[in-house]
PDB file of C-alpha atoms in Angstrom:
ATOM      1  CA  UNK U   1      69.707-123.545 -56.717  1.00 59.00           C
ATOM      2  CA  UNK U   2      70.277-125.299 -53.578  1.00 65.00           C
ATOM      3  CA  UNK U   3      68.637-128.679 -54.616  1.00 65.00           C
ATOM      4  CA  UNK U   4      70.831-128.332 -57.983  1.00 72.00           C
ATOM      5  CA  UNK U   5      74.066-128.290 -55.875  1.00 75.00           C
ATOM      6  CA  UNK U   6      72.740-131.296 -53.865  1.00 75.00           C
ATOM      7  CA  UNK U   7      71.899-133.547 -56.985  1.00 76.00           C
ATOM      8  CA  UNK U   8      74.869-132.423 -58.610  1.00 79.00           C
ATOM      9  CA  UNK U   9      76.832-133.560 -55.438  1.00 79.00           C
ATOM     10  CA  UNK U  10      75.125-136.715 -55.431  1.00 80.00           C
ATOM     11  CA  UNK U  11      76.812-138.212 -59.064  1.00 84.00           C
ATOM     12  CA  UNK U  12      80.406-137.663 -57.385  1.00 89.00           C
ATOM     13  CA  UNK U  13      82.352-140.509 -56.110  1.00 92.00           C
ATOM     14  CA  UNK U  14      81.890-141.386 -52.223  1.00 93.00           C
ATOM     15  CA  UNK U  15      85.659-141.098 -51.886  1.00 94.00           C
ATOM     16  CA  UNK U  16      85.509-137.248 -53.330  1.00 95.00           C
ATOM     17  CA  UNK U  17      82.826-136.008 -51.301  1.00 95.00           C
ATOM     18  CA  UNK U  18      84.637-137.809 -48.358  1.00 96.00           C
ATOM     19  CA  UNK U  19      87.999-135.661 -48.781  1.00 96.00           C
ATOM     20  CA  UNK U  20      85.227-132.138 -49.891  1.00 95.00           C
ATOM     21  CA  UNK U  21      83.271-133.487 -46.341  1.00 96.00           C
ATOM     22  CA  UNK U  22      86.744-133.030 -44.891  1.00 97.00           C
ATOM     23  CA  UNK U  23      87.276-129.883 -45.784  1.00 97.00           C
ATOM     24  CA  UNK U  24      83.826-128.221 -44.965  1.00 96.00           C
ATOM     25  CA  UNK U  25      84.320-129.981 -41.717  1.00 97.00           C
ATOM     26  CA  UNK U  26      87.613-127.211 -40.568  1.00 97.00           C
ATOM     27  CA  UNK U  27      85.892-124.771 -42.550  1.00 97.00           C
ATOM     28  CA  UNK U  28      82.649-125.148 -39.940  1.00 96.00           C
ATOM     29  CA  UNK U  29      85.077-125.243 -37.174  1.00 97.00           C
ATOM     30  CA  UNK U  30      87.482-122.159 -38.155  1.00 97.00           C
ATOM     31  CA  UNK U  31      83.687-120.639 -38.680  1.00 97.00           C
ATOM     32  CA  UNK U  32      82.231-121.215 -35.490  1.00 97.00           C
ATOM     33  CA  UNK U  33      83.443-120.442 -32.079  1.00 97.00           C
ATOM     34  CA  UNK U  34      80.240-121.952 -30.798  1.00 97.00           C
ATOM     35  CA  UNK U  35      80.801-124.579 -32.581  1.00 97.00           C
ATOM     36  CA  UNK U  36      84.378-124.990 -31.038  1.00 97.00           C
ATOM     37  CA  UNK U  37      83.384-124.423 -27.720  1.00 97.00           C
ATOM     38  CA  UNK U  38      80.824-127.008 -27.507  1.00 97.00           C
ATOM     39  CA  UNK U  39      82.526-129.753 -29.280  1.00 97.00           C
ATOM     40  CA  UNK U  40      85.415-129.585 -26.956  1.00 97.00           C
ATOM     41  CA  UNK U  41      83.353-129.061 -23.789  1.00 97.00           C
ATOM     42  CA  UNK U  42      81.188-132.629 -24.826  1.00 98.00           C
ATOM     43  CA  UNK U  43      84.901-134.303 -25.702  1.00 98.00           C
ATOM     44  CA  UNK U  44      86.348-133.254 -22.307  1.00 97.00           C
ATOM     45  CA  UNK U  45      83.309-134.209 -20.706  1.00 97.00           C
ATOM     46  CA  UNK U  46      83.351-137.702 -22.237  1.00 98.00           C
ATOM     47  CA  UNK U  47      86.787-137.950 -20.788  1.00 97.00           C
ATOM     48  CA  UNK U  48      88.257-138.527 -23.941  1.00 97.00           C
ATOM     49  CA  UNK U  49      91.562-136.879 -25.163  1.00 96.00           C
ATOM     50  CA  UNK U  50      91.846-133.686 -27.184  1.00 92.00           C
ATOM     51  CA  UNK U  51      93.112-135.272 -30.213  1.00 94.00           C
ATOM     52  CA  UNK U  52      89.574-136.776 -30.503  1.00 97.00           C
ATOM     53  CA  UNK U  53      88.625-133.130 -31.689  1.00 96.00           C
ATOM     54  CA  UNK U  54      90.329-133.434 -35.154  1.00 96.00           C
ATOM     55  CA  UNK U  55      88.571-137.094 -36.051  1.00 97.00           C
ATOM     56  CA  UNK U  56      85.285-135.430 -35.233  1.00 98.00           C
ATOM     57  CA  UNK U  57      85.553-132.309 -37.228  1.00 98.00           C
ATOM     58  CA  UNK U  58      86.515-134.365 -40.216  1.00 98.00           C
ATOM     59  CA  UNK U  59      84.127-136.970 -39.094  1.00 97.00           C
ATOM     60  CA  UNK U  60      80.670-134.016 -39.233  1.00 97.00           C
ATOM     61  CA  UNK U  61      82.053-132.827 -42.625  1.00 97.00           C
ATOM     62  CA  UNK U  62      82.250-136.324 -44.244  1.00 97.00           C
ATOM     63  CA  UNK U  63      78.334-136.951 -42.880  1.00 96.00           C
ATOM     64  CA  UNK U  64      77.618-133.951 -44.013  1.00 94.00           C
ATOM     65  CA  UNK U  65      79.252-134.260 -47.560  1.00 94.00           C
ATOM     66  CA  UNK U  66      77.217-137.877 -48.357  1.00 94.00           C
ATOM     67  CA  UNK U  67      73.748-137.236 -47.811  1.00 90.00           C
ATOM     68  CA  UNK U  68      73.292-135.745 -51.558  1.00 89.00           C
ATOM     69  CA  UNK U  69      74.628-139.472 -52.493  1.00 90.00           C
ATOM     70  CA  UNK U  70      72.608-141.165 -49.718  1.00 89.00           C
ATOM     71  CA  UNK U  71      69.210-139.121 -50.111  1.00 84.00           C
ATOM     72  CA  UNK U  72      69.241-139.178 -53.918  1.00 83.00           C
ATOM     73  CA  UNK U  73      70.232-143.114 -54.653  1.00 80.00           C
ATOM     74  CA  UNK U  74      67.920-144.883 -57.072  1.00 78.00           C
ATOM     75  CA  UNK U  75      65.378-146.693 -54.665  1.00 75.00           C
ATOM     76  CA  UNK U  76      66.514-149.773 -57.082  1.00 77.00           C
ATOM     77  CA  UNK U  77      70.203-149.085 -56.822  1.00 82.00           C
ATOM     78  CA  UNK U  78      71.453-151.923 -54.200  1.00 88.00           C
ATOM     79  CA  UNK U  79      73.934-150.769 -52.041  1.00 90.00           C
ATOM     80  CA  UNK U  80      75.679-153.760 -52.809  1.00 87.00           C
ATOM     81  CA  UNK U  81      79.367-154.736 -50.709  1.00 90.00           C
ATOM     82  CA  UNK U  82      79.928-150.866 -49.886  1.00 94.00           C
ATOM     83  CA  UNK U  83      77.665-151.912 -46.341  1.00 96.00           C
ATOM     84  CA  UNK U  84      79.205-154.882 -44.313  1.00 97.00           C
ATOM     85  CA  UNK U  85      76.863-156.400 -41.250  1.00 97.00           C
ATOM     86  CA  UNK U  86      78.613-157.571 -38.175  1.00 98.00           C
ATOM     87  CA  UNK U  87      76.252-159.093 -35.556  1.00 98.00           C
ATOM     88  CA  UNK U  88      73.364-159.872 -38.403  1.00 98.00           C
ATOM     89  CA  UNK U  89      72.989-162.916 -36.570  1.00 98.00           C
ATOM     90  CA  UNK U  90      71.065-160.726 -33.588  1.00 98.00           C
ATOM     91  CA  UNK U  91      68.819-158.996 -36.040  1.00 98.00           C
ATOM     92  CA  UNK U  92      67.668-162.199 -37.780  1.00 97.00           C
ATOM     93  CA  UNK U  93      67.372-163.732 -34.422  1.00 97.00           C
ATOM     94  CA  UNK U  94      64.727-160.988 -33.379  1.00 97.00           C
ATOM     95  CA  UNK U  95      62.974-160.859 -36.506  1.00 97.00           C
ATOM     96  CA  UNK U  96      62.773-165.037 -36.102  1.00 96.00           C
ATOM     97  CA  UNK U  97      60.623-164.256 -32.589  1.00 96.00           C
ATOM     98  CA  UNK U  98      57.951-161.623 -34.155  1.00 95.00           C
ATOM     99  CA  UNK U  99      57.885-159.710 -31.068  1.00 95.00           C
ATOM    100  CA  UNK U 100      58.951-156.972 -33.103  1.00 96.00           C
ATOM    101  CA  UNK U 101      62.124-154.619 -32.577  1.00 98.00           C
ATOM    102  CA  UNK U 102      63.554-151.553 -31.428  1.00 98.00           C
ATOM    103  CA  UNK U 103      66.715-150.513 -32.585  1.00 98.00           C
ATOM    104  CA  UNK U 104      68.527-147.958 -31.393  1.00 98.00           C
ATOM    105  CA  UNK U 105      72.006-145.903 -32.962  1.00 97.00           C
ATOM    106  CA  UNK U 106      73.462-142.462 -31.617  1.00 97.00           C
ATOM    107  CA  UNK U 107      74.558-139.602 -34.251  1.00 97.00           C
ATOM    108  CA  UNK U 108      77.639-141.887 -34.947  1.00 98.00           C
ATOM    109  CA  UNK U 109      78.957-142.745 -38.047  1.00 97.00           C
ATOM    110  CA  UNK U 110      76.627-142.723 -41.160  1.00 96.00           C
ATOM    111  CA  UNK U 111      73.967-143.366 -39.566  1.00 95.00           C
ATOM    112  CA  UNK U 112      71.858-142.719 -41.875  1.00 91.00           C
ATOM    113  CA  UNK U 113      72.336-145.492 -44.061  1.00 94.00           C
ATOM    114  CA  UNK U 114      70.731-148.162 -41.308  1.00 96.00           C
ATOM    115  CA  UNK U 115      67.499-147.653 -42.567  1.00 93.00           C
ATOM    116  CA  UNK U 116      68.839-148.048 -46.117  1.00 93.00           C
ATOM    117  CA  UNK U 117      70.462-151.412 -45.484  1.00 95.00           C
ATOM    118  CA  UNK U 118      67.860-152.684 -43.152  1.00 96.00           C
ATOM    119  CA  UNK U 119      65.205-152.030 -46.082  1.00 93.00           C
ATOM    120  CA  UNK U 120      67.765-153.906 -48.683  1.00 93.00           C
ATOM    121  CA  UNK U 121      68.447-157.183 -46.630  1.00 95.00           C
ATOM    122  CA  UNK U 122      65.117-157.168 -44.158  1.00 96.00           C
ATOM    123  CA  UNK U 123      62.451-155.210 -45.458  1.00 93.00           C
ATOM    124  CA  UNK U 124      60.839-157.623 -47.439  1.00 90.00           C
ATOM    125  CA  UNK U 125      60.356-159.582 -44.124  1.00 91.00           C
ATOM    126  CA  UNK U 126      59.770-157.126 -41.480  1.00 93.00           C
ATOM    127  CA  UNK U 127      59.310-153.472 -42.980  1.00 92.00           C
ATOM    128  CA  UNK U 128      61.184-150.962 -40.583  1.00 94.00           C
ATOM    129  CA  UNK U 129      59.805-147.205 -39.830  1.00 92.00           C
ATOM    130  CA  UNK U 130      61.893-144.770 -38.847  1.00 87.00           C
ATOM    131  CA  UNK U 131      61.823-141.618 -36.569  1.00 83.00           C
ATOM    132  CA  UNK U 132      62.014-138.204 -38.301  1.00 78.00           C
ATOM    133  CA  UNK U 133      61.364-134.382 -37.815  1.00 73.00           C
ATOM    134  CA  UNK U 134      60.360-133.151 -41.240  1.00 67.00           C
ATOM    135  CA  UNK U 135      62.738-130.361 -42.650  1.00 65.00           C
ATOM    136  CA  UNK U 136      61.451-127.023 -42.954  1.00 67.00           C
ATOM    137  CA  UNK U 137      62.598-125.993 -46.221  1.00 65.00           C
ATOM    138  CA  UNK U 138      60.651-127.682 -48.990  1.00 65.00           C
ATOM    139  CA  UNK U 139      63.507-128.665 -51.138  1.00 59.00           C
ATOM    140  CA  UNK U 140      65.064-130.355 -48.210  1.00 65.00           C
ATOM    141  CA  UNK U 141      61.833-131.733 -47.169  1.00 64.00           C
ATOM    142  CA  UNK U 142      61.146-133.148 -50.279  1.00 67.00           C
ATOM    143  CA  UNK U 143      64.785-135.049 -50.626  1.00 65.00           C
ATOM    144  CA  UNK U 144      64.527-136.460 -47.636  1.00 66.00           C
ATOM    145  CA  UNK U 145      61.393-138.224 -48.153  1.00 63.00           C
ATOM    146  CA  UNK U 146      62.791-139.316 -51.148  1.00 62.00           C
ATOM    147  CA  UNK U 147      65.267-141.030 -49.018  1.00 63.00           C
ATOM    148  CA  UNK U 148      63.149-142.386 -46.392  1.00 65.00           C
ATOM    149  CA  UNK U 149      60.311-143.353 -48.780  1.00 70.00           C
ATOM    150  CA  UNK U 150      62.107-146.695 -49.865  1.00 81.00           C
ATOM    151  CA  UNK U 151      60.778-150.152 -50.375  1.00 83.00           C
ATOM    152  CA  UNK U 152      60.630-152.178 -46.610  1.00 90.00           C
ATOM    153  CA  UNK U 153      61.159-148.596 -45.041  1.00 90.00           C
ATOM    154  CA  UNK U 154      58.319-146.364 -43.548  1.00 87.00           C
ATOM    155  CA  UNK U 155      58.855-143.449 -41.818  1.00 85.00           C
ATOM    156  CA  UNK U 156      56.667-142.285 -38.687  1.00 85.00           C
ATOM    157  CA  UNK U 157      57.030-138.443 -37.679  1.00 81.00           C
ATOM    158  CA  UNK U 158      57.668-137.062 -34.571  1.00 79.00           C
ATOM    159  CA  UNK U 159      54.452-136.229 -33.564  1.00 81.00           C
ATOM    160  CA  UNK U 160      51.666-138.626 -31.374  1.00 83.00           C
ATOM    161  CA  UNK U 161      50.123-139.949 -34.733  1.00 86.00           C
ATOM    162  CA  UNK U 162      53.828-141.011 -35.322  1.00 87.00           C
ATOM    163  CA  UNK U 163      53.872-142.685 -32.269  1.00 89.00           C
ATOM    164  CA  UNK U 164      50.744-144.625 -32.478  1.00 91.00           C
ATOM    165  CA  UNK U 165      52.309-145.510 -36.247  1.00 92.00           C
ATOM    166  CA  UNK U 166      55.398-146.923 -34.163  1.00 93.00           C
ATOM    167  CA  UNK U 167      53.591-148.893 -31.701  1.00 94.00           C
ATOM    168  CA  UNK U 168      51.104-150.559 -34.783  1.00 93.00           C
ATOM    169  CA  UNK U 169      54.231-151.466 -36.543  1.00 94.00           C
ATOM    170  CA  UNK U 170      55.640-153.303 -33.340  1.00 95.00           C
ATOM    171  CA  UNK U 171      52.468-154.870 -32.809  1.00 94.00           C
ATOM    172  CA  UNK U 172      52.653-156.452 -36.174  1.00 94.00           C
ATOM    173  CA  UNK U 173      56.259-157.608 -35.602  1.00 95.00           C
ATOM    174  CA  UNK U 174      58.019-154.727 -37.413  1.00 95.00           C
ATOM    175  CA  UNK U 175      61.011-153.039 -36.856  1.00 97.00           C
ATOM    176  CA  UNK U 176      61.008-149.628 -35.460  1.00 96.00           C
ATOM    177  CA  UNK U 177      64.657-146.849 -35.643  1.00 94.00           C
ATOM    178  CA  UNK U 178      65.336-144.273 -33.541  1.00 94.00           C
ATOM    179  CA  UNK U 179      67.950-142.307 -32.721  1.00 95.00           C
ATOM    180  CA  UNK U 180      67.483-142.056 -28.398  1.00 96.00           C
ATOM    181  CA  UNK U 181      70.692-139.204 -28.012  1.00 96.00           C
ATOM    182  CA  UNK U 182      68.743-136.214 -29.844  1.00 93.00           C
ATOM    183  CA  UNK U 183      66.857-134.028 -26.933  1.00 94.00           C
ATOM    184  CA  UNK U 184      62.993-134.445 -27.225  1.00 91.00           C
ATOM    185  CA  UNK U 185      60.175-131.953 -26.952  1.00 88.00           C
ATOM    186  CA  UNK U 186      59.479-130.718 -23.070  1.00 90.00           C
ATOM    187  CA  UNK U 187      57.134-133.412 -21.473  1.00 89.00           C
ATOM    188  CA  UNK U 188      58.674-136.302 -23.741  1.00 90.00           C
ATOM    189  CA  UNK U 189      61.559-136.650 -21.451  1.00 95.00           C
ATOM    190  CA  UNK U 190      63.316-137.092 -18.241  1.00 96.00           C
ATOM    191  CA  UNK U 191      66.902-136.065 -16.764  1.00 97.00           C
ATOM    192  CA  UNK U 192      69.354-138.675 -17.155  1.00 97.00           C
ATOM    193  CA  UNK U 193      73.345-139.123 -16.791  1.00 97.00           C
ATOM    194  CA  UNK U 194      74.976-138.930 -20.328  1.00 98.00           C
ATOM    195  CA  UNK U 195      79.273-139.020 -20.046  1.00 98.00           C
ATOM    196  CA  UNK U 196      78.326-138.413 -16.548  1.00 97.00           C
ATOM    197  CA  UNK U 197      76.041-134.712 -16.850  1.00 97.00           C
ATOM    198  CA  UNK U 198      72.102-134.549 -16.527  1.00 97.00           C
ATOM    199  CA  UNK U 199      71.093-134.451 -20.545  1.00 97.00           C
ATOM    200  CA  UNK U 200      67.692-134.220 -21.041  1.00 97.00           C
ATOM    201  CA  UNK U 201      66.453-137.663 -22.731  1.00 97.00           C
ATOM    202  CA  UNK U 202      63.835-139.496 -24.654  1.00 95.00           C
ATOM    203  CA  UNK U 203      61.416-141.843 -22.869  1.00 95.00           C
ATOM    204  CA  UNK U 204      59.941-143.037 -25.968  1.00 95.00           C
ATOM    205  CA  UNK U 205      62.708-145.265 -26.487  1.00 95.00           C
ATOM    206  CA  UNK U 206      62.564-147.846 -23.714  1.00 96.00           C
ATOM    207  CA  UNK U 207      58.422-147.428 -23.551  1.00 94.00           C
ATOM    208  CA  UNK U 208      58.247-148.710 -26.853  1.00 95.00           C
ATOM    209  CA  UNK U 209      60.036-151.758 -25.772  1.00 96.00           C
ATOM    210  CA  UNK U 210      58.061-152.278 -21.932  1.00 94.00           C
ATOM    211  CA  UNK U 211      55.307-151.285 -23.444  1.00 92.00           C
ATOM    212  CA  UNK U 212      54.795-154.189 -26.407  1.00 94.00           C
ATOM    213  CA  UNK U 213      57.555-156.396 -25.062  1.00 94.00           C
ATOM    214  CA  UNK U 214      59.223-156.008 -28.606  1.00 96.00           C
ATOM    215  CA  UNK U 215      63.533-157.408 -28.607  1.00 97.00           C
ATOM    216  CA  UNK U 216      65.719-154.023 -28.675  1.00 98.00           C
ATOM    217  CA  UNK U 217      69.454-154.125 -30.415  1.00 98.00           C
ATOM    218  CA  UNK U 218      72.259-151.625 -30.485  1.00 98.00           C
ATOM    219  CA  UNK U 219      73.396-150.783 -33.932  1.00 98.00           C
ATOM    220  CA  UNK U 220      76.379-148.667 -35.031  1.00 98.00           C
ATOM    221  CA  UNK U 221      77.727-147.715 -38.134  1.00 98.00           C
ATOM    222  CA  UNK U 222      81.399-146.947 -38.845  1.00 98.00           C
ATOM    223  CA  UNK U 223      82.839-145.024 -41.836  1.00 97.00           C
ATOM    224  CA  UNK U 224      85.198-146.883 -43.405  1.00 96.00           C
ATOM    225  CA  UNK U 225      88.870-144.386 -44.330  1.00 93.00           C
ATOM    226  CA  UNK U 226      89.232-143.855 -48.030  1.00 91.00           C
ATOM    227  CA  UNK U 227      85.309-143.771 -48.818  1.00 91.00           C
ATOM    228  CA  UNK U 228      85.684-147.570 -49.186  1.00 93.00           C
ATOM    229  CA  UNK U 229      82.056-147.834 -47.481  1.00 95.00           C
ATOM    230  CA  UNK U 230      80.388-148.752 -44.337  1.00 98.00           C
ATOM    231  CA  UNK U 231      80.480-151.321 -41.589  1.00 98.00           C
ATOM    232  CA  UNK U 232      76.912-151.296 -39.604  1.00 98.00           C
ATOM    233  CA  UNK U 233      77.303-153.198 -36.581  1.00 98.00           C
ATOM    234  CA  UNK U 234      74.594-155.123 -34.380  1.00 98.00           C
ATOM    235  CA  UNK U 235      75.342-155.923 -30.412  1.00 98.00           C
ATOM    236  CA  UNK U 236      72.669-156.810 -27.713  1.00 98.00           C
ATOM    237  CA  UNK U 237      72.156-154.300 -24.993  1.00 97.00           C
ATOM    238  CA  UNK U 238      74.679-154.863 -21.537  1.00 96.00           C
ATOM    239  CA  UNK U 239      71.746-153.969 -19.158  1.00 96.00           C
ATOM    240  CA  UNK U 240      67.740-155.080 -19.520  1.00 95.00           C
ATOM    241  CA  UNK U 241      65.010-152.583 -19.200  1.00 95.00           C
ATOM    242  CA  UNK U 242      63.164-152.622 -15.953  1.00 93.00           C
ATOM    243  CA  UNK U 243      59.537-153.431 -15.741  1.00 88.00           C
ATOM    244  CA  UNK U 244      56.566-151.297 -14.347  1.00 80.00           C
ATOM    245  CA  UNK U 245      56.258-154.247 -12.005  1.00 73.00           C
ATOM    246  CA  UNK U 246      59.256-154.040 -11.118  1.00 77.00           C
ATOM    247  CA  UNK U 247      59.097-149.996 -11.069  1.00 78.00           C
ATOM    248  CA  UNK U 248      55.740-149.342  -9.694  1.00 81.00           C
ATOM    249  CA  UNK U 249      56.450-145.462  -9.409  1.00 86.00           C
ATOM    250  CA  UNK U 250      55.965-143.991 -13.155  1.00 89.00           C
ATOM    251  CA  UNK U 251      59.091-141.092 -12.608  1.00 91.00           C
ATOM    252  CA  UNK U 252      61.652-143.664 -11.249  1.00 93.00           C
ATOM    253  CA  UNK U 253      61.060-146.031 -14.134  1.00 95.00           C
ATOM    254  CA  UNK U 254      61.184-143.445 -16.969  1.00 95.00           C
ATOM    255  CA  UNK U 255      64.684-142.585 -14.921  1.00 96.00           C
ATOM    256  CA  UNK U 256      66.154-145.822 -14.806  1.00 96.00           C
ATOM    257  CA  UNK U 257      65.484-146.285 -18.484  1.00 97.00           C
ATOM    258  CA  UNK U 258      66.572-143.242 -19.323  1.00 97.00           C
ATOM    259  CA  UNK U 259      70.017-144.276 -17.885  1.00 97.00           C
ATOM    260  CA  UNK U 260      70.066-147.674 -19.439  1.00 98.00           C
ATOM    261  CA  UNK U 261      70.030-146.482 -22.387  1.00 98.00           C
ATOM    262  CA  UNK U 262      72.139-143.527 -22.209  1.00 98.00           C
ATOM    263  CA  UNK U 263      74.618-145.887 -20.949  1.00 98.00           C
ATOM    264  CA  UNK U 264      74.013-147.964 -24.176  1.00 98.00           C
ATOM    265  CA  UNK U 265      75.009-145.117 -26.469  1.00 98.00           C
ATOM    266  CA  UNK U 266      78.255-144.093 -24.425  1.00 98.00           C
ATOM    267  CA  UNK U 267      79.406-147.539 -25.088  1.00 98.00           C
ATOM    268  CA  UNK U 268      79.074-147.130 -28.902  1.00 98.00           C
ATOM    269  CA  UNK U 269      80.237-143.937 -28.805  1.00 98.00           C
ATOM    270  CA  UNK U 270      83.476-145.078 -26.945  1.00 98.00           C
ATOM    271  CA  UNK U 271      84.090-147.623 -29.516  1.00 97.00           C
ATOM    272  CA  UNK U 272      84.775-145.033 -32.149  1.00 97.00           C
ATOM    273  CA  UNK U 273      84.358-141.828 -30.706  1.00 98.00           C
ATOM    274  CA  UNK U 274      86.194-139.768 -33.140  1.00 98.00           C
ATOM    275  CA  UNK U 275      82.868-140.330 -35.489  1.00 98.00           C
ATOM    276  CA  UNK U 276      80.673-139.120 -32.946  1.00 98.00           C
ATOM    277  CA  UNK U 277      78.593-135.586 -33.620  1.00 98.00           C
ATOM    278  CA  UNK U 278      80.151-134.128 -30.452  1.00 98.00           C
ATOM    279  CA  UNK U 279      79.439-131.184 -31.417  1.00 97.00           C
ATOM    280  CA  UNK U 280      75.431-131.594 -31.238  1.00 96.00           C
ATOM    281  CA  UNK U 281      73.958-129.452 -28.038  1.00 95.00           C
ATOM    282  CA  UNK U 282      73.169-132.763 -25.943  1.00 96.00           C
ATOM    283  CA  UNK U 283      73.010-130.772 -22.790  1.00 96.00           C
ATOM    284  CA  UNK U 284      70.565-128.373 -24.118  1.00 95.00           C
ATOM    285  CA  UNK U 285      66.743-127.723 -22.047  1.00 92.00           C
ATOM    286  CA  UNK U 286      64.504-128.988 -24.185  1.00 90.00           C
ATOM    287  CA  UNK U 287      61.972-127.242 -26.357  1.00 82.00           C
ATOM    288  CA  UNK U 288      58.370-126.429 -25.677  1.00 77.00           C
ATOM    289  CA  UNK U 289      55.781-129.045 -27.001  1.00 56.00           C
ATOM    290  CA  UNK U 290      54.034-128.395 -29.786  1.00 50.00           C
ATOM    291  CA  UNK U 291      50.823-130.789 -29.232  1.00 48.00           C
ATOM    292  CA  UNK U 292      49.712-133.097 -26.064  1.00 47.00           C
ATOM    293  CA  UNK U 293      52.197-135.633 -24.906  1.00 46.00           C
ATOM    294  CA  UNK U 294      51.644-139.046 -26.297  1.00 47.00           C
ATOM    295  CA  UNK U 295      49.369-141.225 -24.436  1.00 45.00           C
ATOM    296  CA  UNK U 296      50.443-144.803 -22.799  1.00 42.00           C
ATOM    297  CA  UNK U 297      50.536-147.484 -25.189  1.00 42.00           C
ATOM    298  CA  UNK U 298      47.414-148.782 -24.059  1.00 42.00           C
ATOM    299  CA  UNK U 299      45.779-145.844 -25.411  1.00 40.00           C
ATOM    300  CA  UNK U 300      47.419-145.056 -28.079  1.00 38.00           C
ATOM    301  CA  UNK U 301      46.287-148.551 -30.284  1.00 37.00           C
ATOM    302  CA  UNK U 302      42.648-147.383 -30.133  1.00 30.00           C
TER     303      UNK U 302
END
């Protein structure tokens, strides 16, 4: 019934499900006093004002509303001029060294259509593999493979087999997503500053990068008003990631990164915060592990 509804969904016009996304959006919020409470607390932490609130209700609706037309497009459909690139010009320029690449986007935006429009313009070049936690229900499950399963995009779960897959691809020169503001497993993280509180954060991230020298950008990706598309924008970090040379103690390097790229993400959040998932539980203690903690990168080719 539920995977009806979501085809079903997916033949309406992005502008409709836009204004329906907009709706479910106050309906989650008039829902949930949890939901309230935490999506005001991460605003005021940020520093940003209260009006901020009402973009990002709308703003988790809308996302919300255009994954039936994002996870069930025709592998062959292009997306066509409904994506625009700004800062291509970095991502060609990485792909050009073959070091391979890391790129990195917070819950911002539609961010789920990066992979999509990597694949289209770059995959036959440099395939990219993505990050993901497989769904638990098996309709869902099965939809979003369909979405992820594309040509010039892999996916990689988040489990150490996934991470050995990630570290391959980089080896090879490919292109790796991840999304470095979701709270990891217990053991795959350290505390770091995020709008200024300790959030629990990813190492994988930056070891990825020291660990196979690969170029990382900063992508973004802004929904345009109206449904009228996308713009997906590419920036180079502010701050390099330190070296174990120049970190020789393990904890204090996985820190510093940490921070780095926290920082990163606050600055494309600030850019268009009112698209931001503030009302994800960032500050959460992470979960237990489910299997061993991945091994160095060393290791983990053999």
């Amino acid at each position: 019934m539920i995977a009806s509804l979501f085809n079903a969904a997916s033949k309406a016009p992005l502008p409709l499900l836009h204004r329906i996304g907009a709706l479910l959006g106050w309906v989650t919020w008039c829902a949930s006093p949890t939901y309230r409470r935490r999506l005001a607390a991460n605003i005021a932490q940020a520093g940003l004002p209260a009006a901020t609130r009402r973009l990002a209700v709308v703003s988790a609706g809308r996302m919300v509303a255009e994954l039936p037309w994002l996870w069930c497009r025709r592998p062959d459909a292009p997306l066509g001029d409904i994506v625009r690139w700004e800062g291509a010009e970095h991502v060609e320029a990485a792909l050009a060294r073959g070091r391979g690449l890391v790129m990195l986007t917070p819950h911002l935006g539609c961010f789920e259509i990066i992979a999509q429009a990597y694949a289209e313009r770059w995959g036959g070049q440099r395939a990219m593999t993505a990050l993901y936690r497989p769904a638990r229900q098996p309709w869902l499950r099965d939809l979003v493979a369909q979405s992820r399963n594309r040509p010039g995009l892999e996916t990689a779960p988040a489990t150490l087999a996934g991470v050995r897959q990630m570290i391959r691809a980089l080896r090879k020169g490919g292109t790796i997503g991840l999304l470095p503001d979701q709270v990891p497993p217990d053991g795959l993280g350290v505390w770091a500053p995020f709008f200024g509180r300790e959030a629990y954060t990813m190492t994988l991230a930056a070891r990825l990068v020291q660990q196979t020298g690969a170029d990382w950008l900063l992508l973004a990706c802004e929904r345009l008003p109206g449904g009228r598309g996308f713009v997906i924008r590419a920036s180079l970090p502010d701050e390099a990631l330190p070296a174990s040379a120049d970190e020789p103690d393990a904890e204090r390097l996985a820190v510093r990164s940490a921070g780095i790229v926290n920082r990163a993400m606050e600055r494309l959040i600030r850019q268009n915060p009112g698209q931001y998932l503030w009302g994800y539980h960032r500050y959460k203690a992470p979960r237990a592990l489910a299997e061993p903690a991945p091994a160095p990168a060393s290791d983990a080719s053999a």
